[in-house]
PDB file of C-alpha atoms and ligand atoms in Angstrom:
ATOM      1  CA  UNK U   6       0.000   0.000   0.000  1.00 88.00           C
ATOM      2  CA  UNK U   7       1.034   3.617  -0.509  1.00 87.00           C
ATOM      3  CA  UNK U   8       1.943   5.699   2.520  1.00 89.00           C
ATOM      4  CA  UNK U   9      -1.291   7.300   3.750  1.00 91.00           C
ATOM      5  CA  UNK U  10       0.569  10.485   4.759  1.00 88.00           C
ATOM      6  CA  UNK U  11       2.623  10.762   1.557  1.00 88.00           C
ATOM      7  CA  UNK U  12       3.573  14.330   0.670  1.00 87.00           C
ATOM      8  CA  UNK U  13       2.400  15.906   3.920  1.00 84.00           C
ATOM      9  CA  UNK U  14       5.025  18.505   4.694  1.00 84.00           C
ATOM     10  CA  UNK U  15       3.889  19.617   8.130  1.00 92.00           C
ATOM     11  CA  UNK U  16       1.103  19.380  10.633  1.00 95.00           C
ATOM     12  CA  UNK U  17      -0.400  22.830  11.134  1.00 96.00           C
ATOM     13  CA  UNK U  18      -3.315  21.986  13.440  1.00 98.00           C
ATOM     14  CA  UNK U  19      -3.136  19.029  15.822  1.00 98.00           C
ATOM     15  CA  UNK U  20      -5.979  16.793  16.968  1.00 98.00           C
ATOM     16  CA  UNK U  21      -5.857  18.401  20.421  1.00 98.00           C
ATOM     17  CA  UNK U  22      -6.110  21.911  18.958  1.00 98.00           C
ATOM     18  CA  UNK U  23      -9.058  20.869  16.770  1.00 98.00           C
ATOM     19  CA  UNK U  24     -10.880  19.338  19.712  1.00 98.00           C
ATOM     20  CA  UNK U  25     -10.358  22.368  21.944  1.00 98.00           C
ATOM     21  CA  UNK U  26     -11.426  24.908  19.332  1.00 98.00           C
ATOM     22  CA  UNK U  27     -14.491  22.927  18.240  1.00 98.00           C
ATOM     23  CA  UNK U  28     -15.633  22.703  21.861  1.00 98.00           C
ATOM     24  CA  UNK U  29     -15.368  26.498  22.106  1.00 98.00           C
ATOM     25  CA  UNK U  30     -17.340  26.963  18.867  1.00 98.00           C
ATOM     26  CA  UNK U  31     -20.063  24.597  20.104  1.00 98.00           C
ATOM     27  CA  UNK U  32     -20.305  26.455  23.401  1.00 98.00           C
ATOM     28  CA  UNK U  33     -20.571  29.794  21.615  1.00 98.00           C
ATOM     29  CA  UNK U  34     -23.273  28.549  19.227  1.00 98.00           C
ATOM     30  CA  UNK U  35     -25.190  27.021  22.159  1.00 98.00           C
ATOM     31  CA  UNK U  36     -25.062  30.337  24.000  1.00 98.00           C
ATOM     32  CA  UNK U  37     -26.068  32.374  20.942  1.00 98.00           C
ATOM     33  CA  UNK U  38     -29.116  30.226  20.079  1.00 97.00           C
ATOM     34  CA  UNK U  39     -30.337  29.136  23.544  1.00 96.00           C
ATOM     35  CA  UNK U  40     -32.986  31.853  23.726  1.00 95.00           C
ATOM     36  CA  UNK U  41     -34.048  31.528  20.075  1.00 94.00           C
ATOM     37  CA  UNK U  42     -37.409  29.854  19.582  1.00 91.00           C
ATOM     38  CA  UNK U  43     -36.874  28.875  15.921  1.00 95.00           C
ATOM     39  CA  UNK U  44     -35.787  25.314  15.088  1.00 96.00           C
ATOM     40  CA  UNK U  45     -32.130  24.803  14.282  1.00 98.00           C
ATOM     41  CA  UNK U  46     -31.076  22.944  11.121  1.00 98.00           C
ATOM     42  CA  UNK U  47     -27.358  22.219  10.822  1.00 98.00           C
ATOM     43  CA  UNK U  48     -26.379  21.785   7.176  1.00 98.00           C
ATOM     44  CA  UNK U  49     -23.061  20.100   6.392  1.00 98.00           C
ATOM     45  CA  UNK U  50     -21.528  20.734   2.985  1.00 98.00           C
ATOM     46  CA  UNK U  51     -20.312  17.379   1.677  1.00 97.00           C
ATOM     47  CA  UNK U  52     -17.850  15.875   1.688  1.00 96.00           C
ATOM     48  CA  UNK U  53     -15.226  18.048   3.363  1.00 97.00           C
ATOM     49  CA  UNK U  54     -17.295  18.948   6.416  1.00 98.00           C
ATOM     50  CA  UNK U  55     -17.991  15.404   7.660  1.00 98.00           C
ATOM     51  CA  UNK U  56     -15.515  15.273  10.546  1.00 98.00           C
ATOM     52  CA  UNK U  57     -16.026  18.850  11.637  1.00 98.00           C
ATOM     53  CA  UNK U  58     -19.802  18.392  11.471  1.00 98.00           C
ATOM     54  CA  UNK U  59     -19.686  15.192  13.541  1.00 98.00           C
ATOM     55  CA  UNK U  60     -17.540  16.800  16.234  1.00 98.00           C
ATOM     56  CA  UNK U  61     -19.252  20.191  16.226  1.00 98.00           C
ATOM     57  CA  UNK U  62     -22.834  18.956  16.655  1.00 98.00           C
ATOM     58  CA  UNK U  63     -21.763  16.981  19.731  1.00 98.00           C
ATOM     59  CA  UNK U  64     -20.690  20.269  21.302  1.00 98.00           C
ATOM     60  CA  UNK U  65     -23.970  22.076  20.529  1.00 98.00           C
ATOM     61  CA  UNK U  66     -26.268  21.435  23.487  1.00 98.00           C
ATOM     62  CA  UNK U  67     -29.510  22.377  21.757  1.00 98.00           C
ATOM     63  CA  UNK U  68     -32.210  20.426  19.935  1.00 98.00           C
ATOM     64  CA  UNK U  69     -31.310  20.325  16.252  1.00 98.00           C
ATOM     65  CA  UNK U  70     -31.670  18.333  13.080  1.00 98.00           C
ATOM     66  CA  UNK U  71     -28.934  17.727  10.547  1.00 98.00           C
ATOM     67  CA  UNK U  72     -29.070  17.815   6.792  1.00 98.00           C
ATOM     68  CA  UNK U  73     -26.490  17.764   4.021  1.00 98.00           C
ATOM     69  CA  UNK U  74     -25.911  19.404   0.688  1.00 97.00           C
ATOM     70  CA  UNK U  75     -23.292  18.426  -1.868  1.00 96.00           C
ATOM     71  CA  UNK U  76     -22.269  20.855  -4.546  1.00 92.00           C
ATOM     72  CA  UNK U  77     -19.586  20.645  -7.144  1.00 86.00           C
ATOM     73  CA  UNK U  78     -17.739  23.650  -8.379  1.00 74.00           C
ATOM     74  CA  UNK U  79     -16.306  23.561 -11.835  1.00 67.00           C
ATOM     75  CA  UNK U  80     -12.579  23.889 -11.313  1.00 65.00           C
ATOM     76  CA  UNK U  81      -9.533  21.758 -10.603  1.00 65.00           C
ATOM     77  CA  UNK U  82      -8.418  20.463  -7.213  1.00 61.00           C
ATOM     78  CA  UNK U  83      -6.999  23.837  -6.231  1.00 64.00           C
ATOM     79  CA  UNK U  84      -9.471  26.393  -7.500  1.00 65.00           C
ATOM     80  CA  UNK U  85     -13.191  26.806  -7.793  1.00 66.00           C
ATOM     81  CA  UNK U  86     -14.907  28.779 -10.502  1.00 63.00           C
ATOM     82  CA  UNK U  87     -18.046  29.875  -8.676  1.00 61.00           C
ATOM     83  CA  UNK U  88     -20.272  27.947 -11.063  1.00 73.00           C
ATOM     84  CA  UNK U  89     -21.841  25.322  -8.896  1.00 80.00           C
ATOM     85  CA  UNK U  90     -24.042  22.343  -9.511  1.00 86.00           C
ATOM     86  CA  UNK U  91     -26.161  20.729  -6.783  1.00 90.00           C
ATOM     87  CA  UNK U  92     -25.222  17.061  -6.527  1.00 93.00           C
ATOM     88  CA  UNK U  93     -27.323  16.437  -3.437  1.00 96.00           C
ATOM     89  CA  UNK U  94     -29.936  18.868  -2.219  1.00 96.00           C
ATOM     90  CA  UNK U  95     -31.337  19.230   1.294  1.00 98.00           C
ATOM     91  CA  UNK U  96     -33.898  16.655   2.404  1.00 98.00           C
ATOM     92  CA  UNK U  97     -35.874  19.061   4.614  1.00 97.00           C
ATOM     93  CA  UNK U  98     -37.454  22.457   4.284  1.00 97.00           C
ATOM     94  CA  UNK U  99     -35.607  25.343   5.919  1.00 98.00           C
ATOM     95  CA  UNK U 100     -38.614  27.682   5.936  1.00 98.00           C
ATOM     96  CA  UNK U 101     -38.656  29.750   9.158  1.00 98.00           C
ATOM     97  CA  UNK U 102     -35.707  27.776  10.551  1.00 98.00           C
ATOM     98  CA  UNK U 103     -32.332  28.940  11.752  1.00 98.00           C
ATOM     99  CA  UNK U 104     -29.885  27.364   9.323  1.00 98.00           C
ATOM    100  CA  UNK U 105     -26.309  26.816  10.444  1.00 98.00           C
ATOM    101  CA  UNK U 106     -24.122  25.967   7.454  1.00 98.00           C
ATOM    102  CA  UNK U 107     -21.032  23.952   8.324  1.00 98.00           C
ATOM    103  CA  UNK U 108     -18.132  24.097   5.872  1.00 98.00           C
ATOM    104  CA  UNK U 109     -14.568  22.799   5.942  1.00 98.00           C
ATOM    105  CA  UNK U 110     -12.804  25.787   4.401  1.00 97.00           C
ATOM    106  CA  UNK U 111     -13.584  29.122   2.778  1.00 97.00           C
ATOM    107  CA  UNK U 112     -11.015  30.056   0.189  1.00 95.00           C
ATOM    108  CA  UNK U 113     -12.177  32.267  -2.716  1.00 93.00           C
ATOM    109  CA  UNK U 114     -15.648  32.301  -1.127  1.00 94.00           C
ATOM    110  CA  UNK U 115     -17.308  31.556  -4.479  1.00 91.00           C
ATOM    111  CA  UNK U 116     -18.805  28.197  -3.480  1.00 91.00           C
ATOM    112  CA  UNK U 117     -20.296  29.417  -0.224  1.00 94.00           C
ATOM    113  CA  UNK U 118     -21.663  32.586  -1.733  1.00 93.00           C
ATOM    114  CA  UNK U 119     -23.704  30.471  -4.155  1.00 92.00           C
ATOM    115  CA  UNK U 120     -24.835  28.090  -1.400  1.00 95.00           C
ATOM    116  CA  UNK U 121     -25.931  31.028   0.774  1.00 95.00           C
ATOM    117  CA  UNK U 122     -27.914  32.505  -2.124  1.00 93.00           C
ATOM    118  CA  UNK U 123     -29.597  29.176  -2.835  1.00 94.00           C
ATOM    119  CA  UNK U 124     -30.621  28.528   0.764  1.00 97.00           C
ATOM    120  CA  UNK U 125     -31.525  32.165   1.327  1.00 96.00           C
ATOM    121  CA  UNK U 126     -34.246  31.920  -1.346  1.00 96.00           C
ATOM    122  CA  UNK U 127     -36.055  29.178   0.580  1.00 97.00           C
ATOM    123  CA  UNK U 128     -37.447  31.386   3.335  1.00 98.00           C
ATOM    124  CA  UNK U 129     -35.222  30.546   6.318  1.00 98.00           C
ATOM    125  CA  UNK U 130     -35.483  32.709   9.430  1.00 98.00           C
ATOM    126  CA  UNK U 131     -31.729  33.146   9.404  1.00 97.00           C
ATOM    127  CA  UNK U 132     -28.671  31.646   7.716  1.00 97.00           C
ATOM    128  CA  UNK U 133     -25.432  31.474   9.696  1.00 97.00           C
ATOM    129  CA  UNK U 134     -22.079  30.210   8.494  1.00 98.00           C
ATOM    130  CA  UNK U 135     -19.541  28.254  10.511  1.00 98.00           C
ATOM    131  CA  UNK U 136     -16.276  27.269   8.860  1.00 98.00           C
ATOM    132  CA  UNK U 137     -13.467  25.268  10.364  1.00 98.00           C
ATOM    133  CA  UNK U 138     -10.817  27.032   8.296  1.00 98.00           C
ATOM    134  CA  UNK U 139     -10.631  30.433   6.656  1.00 98.00           C
ATOM    135  CA  UNK U 140      -8.025  31.335   4.020  1.00 97.00           C
ATOM    136  CA  UNK U 141      -8.833  35.051   3.601  1.00 97.00           C
ATOM    137  CA  UNK U 142      -5.816  35.873   1.405  1.00 96.00           C
ATOM    138  CA  UNK U 143      -7.433  34.261  -1.605  1.00 92.00           C
ATOM    139  CA  UNK U 144     -10.937  35.743  -1.182  1.00 96.00           C
ATOM    140  CA  UNK U 145     -12.636  36.825  -4.430  1.00 94.00           C
ATOM    141  CA  UNK U 146     -16.099  37.647  -3.070  1.00 95.00           C
ATOM    142  CA  UNK U 147     -17.249  38.812   0.362  1.00 95.00           C
ATOM    143  CA  UNK U 148     -18.855  36.194   2.554  1.00 96.00           C
ATOM    144  CA  UNK U 149     -20.182  36.847   6.056  1.00 96.00           C
ATOM    145  CA  UNK U 150     -18.728  34.226   8.379  1.00 97.00           C
ATOM    146  CA  UNK U 151     -20.191  34.157  11.885  1.00 98.00           C
ATOM    147  CA  UNK U 152     -18.000  31.378  13.320  1.00 98.00           C
ATOM    148  CA  UNK U 153     -14.427  30.520  12.284  1.00 98.00           C
ATOM    149  CA  UNK U 154     -12.298  27.768  13.758  1.00 98.00           C
ATOM    150  CA  UNK U 155      -8.888  28.852  12.479  1.00 98.00           C
ATOM    151  CA  UNK U 156      -7.609  31.482  10.074  1.00 98.00           C
ATOM    152  CA  UNK U 157      -4.757  30.023   8.025  1.00 97.00           C
ATOM    153  CA  UNK U 158      -2.280  31.276   5.419  1.00 96.00           C
ATOM    154  CA  UNK U 159      -2.786  30.634   1.712  1.00 94.00           C
ATOM    155  CA  UNK U 160      -1.424  27.077   1.581  1.00 93.00           C
ATOM    156  CA  UNK U 161      -3.075  23.897   0.352  1.00 93.00           C
ATOM    157  CA  UNK U 162      -4.222  21.975   3.416  1.00 96.00           C
ATOM    158  CA  UNK U 163      -5.699  18.544   3.874  1.00 95.00           C
ATOM    159  CA  UNK U 164      -6.908  16.075   6.467  1.00 97.00           C
ATOM    160  CA  UNK U 165      -9.810  16.079   8.937  1.00 98.00           C
ATOM    161  CA  UNK U 166     -12.259  15.828   6.036  1.00 98.00           C
ATOM    162  CA  UNK U 167     -10.334  17.934   3.534  1.00 97.00           C
ATOM    163  CA  UNK U 168      -9.045  16.078   0.520  1.00 95.00           C
ATOM    164  CA  UNK U 169      -6.295  16.114  -2.039  1.00 93.00           C
ATOM    165  CA  UNK U 170      -7.562  14.293  -5.146  1.00 91.00           C
ATOM    166  CA  UNK U 171     -10.279  12.792  -2.907  1.00 94.00           C
ATOM    167  CA  UNK U 172      -7.759  11.103  -0.598  1.00 94.00           C
ATOM    168  CA  UNK U 173      -6.379  12.170   2.816  1.00 96.00           C
ATOM    169  CA  UNK U 174      -9.815  12.884   4.337  1.00 97.00           C
ATOM    170  CA  UNK U 175      -9.103  10.294   7.053  1.00 97.00           C
ATOM    171  CA  UNK U 176      -5.978  12.066   8.333  1.00 96.00           C
ATOM    172  CA  UNK U 177      -6.988  13.127  11.862  1.00 97.00           C
ATOM    173  CA  UNK U 178      -5.088  16.455  11.856  1.00 97.00           C
ATOM    174  CA  UNK U 179      -4.742  19.369   9.395  1.00 98.00           C
ATOM    175  CA  UNK U 180      -1.581  19.152   7.303  1.00 97.00           C
ATOM    176  CA  UNK U 181       0.061  21.080   4.483  1.00 96.00           C
ATOM    177  CA  UNK U 182       0.856  19.372   1.199  1.00 90.00           C
ATOM    178  CA  UNK U 183       4.292  19.449  -0.422  1.00 86.00           C
ATOM    179  CA  UNK U 184       3.508  18.829  -4.073  1.00 82.00           C
ATOM    180  CA  UNK U 185       7.098  17.994  -5.036  1.00 83.00           C
ATOM    181  CA  UNK U 186       7.234  15.374  -2.336  1.00 79.00           C
ATOM    182  CA  UNK U 187       3.851  14.027  -3.462  1.00 79.00           C
ATOM    183  CA  UNK U 188       4.934  13.682  -7.099  1.00 81.00           C
ATOM    184  CA  UNK U 189       8.069  11.671  -6.205  1.00 77.00           C
TER     185      UNK U 189
HETATM  186  P1  IMP E   3     -13.913  28.367  -2.543  1.00 76.66           P
HETATM  187  O1  IMP E   3     -15.129  28.357  -3.416  1.00 76.66           O
HETATM  188  O2  IMP E   3     -12.697  28.818  -3.275  1.00 76.66           O
HETATM  189  O3  IMP E   3     -14.128  29.130  -1.239  1.00 76.66           O
HETATM  190  O4  IMP E   3     -13.561  26.884  -2.250  1.00 76.66           O
HETATM  191  C1  IMP E   3     -14.116  26.160  -1.284  1.00 76.66           C
HETATM  192  C2  IMP E   3     -13.880  24.690  -1.515  1.00 76.66           C
HETATM  193  O5  IMP E   3     -12.630  24.409  -2.164  1.00 76.66           O
HETATM  194  C3  IMP E   3     -13.800  24.023  -0.175  1.00 76.66           C
HETATM  195  O6  IMP E   3     -15.070  23.596   0.234  1.00 76.66           O
HETATM  196  C4  IMP E   3     -12.849  22.891  -0.430  1.00 76.66           C
HETATM  197  O7  IMP E   3     -13.566  21.767  -0.895  1.00 76.66           O
HETATM  198  C5  IMP E   3     -11.931  23.371  -1.527  1.00 76.66           C
HETATM  199  N1  IMP E   3     -10.650  23.880  -0.980  1.00 76.66           N
HETATM  200  C6  IMP E   3     -10.220  25.158  -0.929  1.00 76.66           C
HETATM  201  N2  IMP E   3      -9.006  25.255  -0.379  1.00 76.66           N
HETATM  202  C7  IMP E   3      -8.655  23.991  -0.049  1.00 76.66           C
HETATM  203  C8  IMP E   3      -7.483  23.423   0.583  1.00 76.66           C
HETATM  204  O8  IMP E   3      -6.515  24.098   0.977  1.00 76.66           O
HETATM  205  N3  IMP E   3      -7.491  22.080   0.750  1.00 76.66           N
HETATM  206  C9  IMP E   3      -8.533  21.287   0.352  1.00 76.66           C
HETATM  207  N4  IMP E   3      -9.628  21.771  -0.225  1.00 76.66           N
HETATM  208  C10 IMP E   3      -9.707  23.109  -0.423  1.00 76.66           C
HETATM  209 MG1   MG E   4     -15.817  21.665   0.502  1.00 76.66          MG
END
């Protein structure tokens, strides 16, 4: 078998740091929505958000339902074009609900801007965005992010749900890819 960590140059966020920060985010979200009477729908954007979603919802001590959306952006593994196609839509209505969108990373912002527009048209009470990682240096459009786990420099990261050519999602920490090392 190939080495499952092939090409990973360095670990930038450890499992302990992820756990600690996600607990804080969950506590903050719990506090912010405790007094809100509207139902909470937590929407994970597939596939990158799976680990973050699973850990985050366990730290939100409120009644909630989960749903998922999968979109594809036309681009290569490094860039997205902002043209998105819905691969899997939500199963439930978000009308009059508080929608918390959970994303792995916001880079150019193009994907999330489209997702926010789509969901916004369906009559939710409120749409809130929570991203594990934010790479603001590469932003092309403004996106309002209410909750951010970590702000990181403009490097290609993977692990903890984030992929490189669909692999590496099972790496339990966030790492940075060294492409030269990967190609060897
Ligand atoms: P955006 O539309 O440029 O904000 O891209 C967002 C999507 O691109 C994310 O949901 C990821 O799937 C992917 N992406 C952006 N940067 C990275 C990265 O550093 N590693 C892995 N995937 C990334
Ligand atoms: Mg993604």
